[in-house]
Amino acid sequence: MKRSNRLAWIGAIALAAIVLLSLIAAPNNTKINAGSTYNRASDGYGAWYAFMQQQGISIKRWQKPFSDIQPDKNPVTFLQVSSDSRETTLDSQKREWVEKGNTLVILGAGARVTEAQFSTMQKYHLGNIKIDTRRRYKKANFKQVDLGDRFGAVVWEESYKKGKVIFSSTPYLAANAYQDYLSNFKFLANLVTEKSNTIFVDEYIHGYKDADVRKKESEGDLSSFLAKTPVFPILLQVGILLLVLIWAQNRRFGKPVALDTPIVDNSEAYIQALGGVLQKADTADFVVQMVGKQEQLQLQKALGLGQIPLEREALINFWIEKTGASAAELDAVLKLQSSKQPISERELLSWLGKWGTIREIRNTSATLGTSSSVQVRN
């Protein structure tokens, strides 16, 4: 693979890994911001909030926990818009707060999917309300339903002593996407201004917090923010990118080291290959004949007897005459060589070992003979 192509593949793999990990590990800010009055996207409520201000209605953003609400002389209407389905049952804290005469409005309450059409126009005295959801709440009484059809309630109320809770099966009742449907904006405005309550819009659930709340929750400085930052996904991305780079380069850290090209001994390789074939074929007698013939010719050459194979007795006599050594080893190898009988692997190894001994005696005798000749000349 060319270097340019390799670098292109490295970049593509690294980019794909980062994108995949970002999709899996990164926080879903879009989902968090859905329903926020700061959000100008289609699922935000910035346009409705501006509409309320243009109507001269007193409305405020609440950027603290729900438990910090301290109602004044007037009761409070608290609006929560959540993209996640909320339970229609209240916890003890909210229930106690509502029972004191306050109103809680929850857009995005839990309701089952029905056979209703996804987009419908619900009749209301302020104008038809556009609803885009199949979710309906079927347990509400007729008197509790503010908006609904034969499949169930879309907006309904539940009373708790002096206060009440208003639920909506869709969180997008008056989202920015419905700016062309002014009746949706008026309908939600009518819900939250039904009483002369102080109106708060919950922005705390969308991640917006006042400075004192951030300080209280240890989010006021950079070190506190980093302490809560998910470091593991970041380290995982860096680790995968590093492994991809190492794998693509096919080496560890540092400069590449060239490998030495081994020198091939053709003769040795041929001998080893031939030996392997003969061993598998179980032809030890063939090895004895071929190797014995070559060993005998090498011995005759060393003794000055030429390249014509001699009879066993004649060769043994010359051996004794030239080397003065015992003829037992030579006689044994020549007998086995001439017998042409099948032999075992053990006998073959013993036979090769005896030829090795004969070569050592031959080489030693040749060396001594050369030294003697030099001394005579001197």
JSON list of C-alpha atoms in Angstrom, two decimals, residues 30 33-36 38-48 81 132 170-180 185:
[
{"chain": "A", "resi": 30, "resn": "THR", "atom": "CA", "xyz": [-30.49, 18.92, 21.91]},
{"chain": "A", "resi": 33, "resn": "ASN", "atom": "CA", "xyz": [-32.76, 22.04, 25.45]},
{"chain": "A", "resi": 34, "resn": "ALA", "atom": "CA", "xyz": [-36.06, 20.79, 24.01]},
{"chain": "A", "resi": 35, "resn": "GLY", "atom": "CA", "xyz": [-38.82, 22.94, 25.56]},
{"chain": "A", "resi": 36, "resn": "SER", "atom": "CA", "xyz": [-36.49, 25.68, 26.84]},
{"chain": "A", "resi": 38, "resn": "TYR", "atom": "CA", "xyz": [-33.86, 30.01, 25.46]},
{"chain": "A", "resi": 39, "resn": "ASN", "atom": "CA", "xyz": [-34.10, 27.57, 22.57]},
{"chain": "A", "resi": 40, "resn": "ARG", "atom": "CA", "xyz": [-34.89, 29.13, 19.16]},
{"chain": "A", "resi": 41, "resn": "ALA", "atom": "CA", "xyz": [-35.12, 25.75, 17.38]},
{"chain": "A", "resi": 42, "resn": "SER", "atom": "CA", "xyz": [-38.43, 24.20, 16.36]},
{"chain": "A", "resi": 43, "resn": "ASP", "atom": "CA", "xyz": [-38.75, 22.28, 19.66]},
{"chain": "A", "resi": 44, "resn": "GLY", "atom": "CA", "xyz": [-37.99, 25.33, 21.81]},
{"chain": "A", "resi": 45, "resn": "TYR", "atom": "CA", "xyz": [-40.38, 27.79, 23.49]},
{"chain": "A", "resi": 46, "resn": "GLY", "atom": "CA", "xyz": [-38.56, 31.05, 22.77]},
{"chain": "A", "resi": 47, "resn": "ALA", "atom": "CA", "xyz": [-41.33, 32.35, 20.50]},
{"chain": "A", "resi": 48, "resn": "TRP", "atom": "CA", "xyz": [-44.08, 31.60, 23.04]},
{"chain": "A", "resi": 81, "resn": "VAL", "atom": "CA", "xyz": [-41.79, 21.42, 29.49]},
{"chain": "A", "resi": 132, "resn": "ASP", "atom": "CA", "xyz": [-49.05, 16.29, 16.56]},
{"chain": "A", "resi": 170, "resn": "THR", "atom": "CA", "xyz": [-47.45, 16.45, 24.02]},
{"chain": "A", "resi": 171, "resn": "PRO", "atom": "CA", "xyz": [-44.48, 18.58, 25.09]},
{"chain": "A", "resi": 172, "resn": "TYR", "atom": "CA", "xyz": [-44.77, 20.66, 21.90]},
{"chain": "A", "resi": 173, "resn": "LEU", "atom": "CA", "xyz": [-48.14, 22.27, 22.63]},
{"chain": "A", "resi": 174, "resn": "ALA", "atom": "CA", "xyz": [-46.85, 25.80, 21.88]},
{"chain": "A", "resi": 175, "resn": "ALA", "atom": "CA", "xyz": [-43.36, 25.13, 20.56]},
{"chain": "A", "resi": 176, "resn": "ASN", "atom": "CA", "xyz": [-41.63, 27.37, 18.04]},
{"chain": "A", "resi": 177, "resn": "ALA", "atom": "CA", "xyz": [-42.79, 25.04, 15.24]},
{"chain": "A", "resi": 178, "resn": "TYR", "atom": "CA", "xyz": [-46.39, 26.28, 15.82]},
{"chain": "A", "resi": 179, "resn": "GLN", "atom": "CA", "xyz": [-45.81, 30.00, 15.32]},
{"chain": "A", "resi": 180, "resn": "ASP", "atom": "CA", "xyz": [-48.25, 29.91, 12.39]},
{"chain": "A", "resi": 185, "resn": "PHE", "atom": "CA", "xyz": [-49.93, 30.06, 21.86]}
]
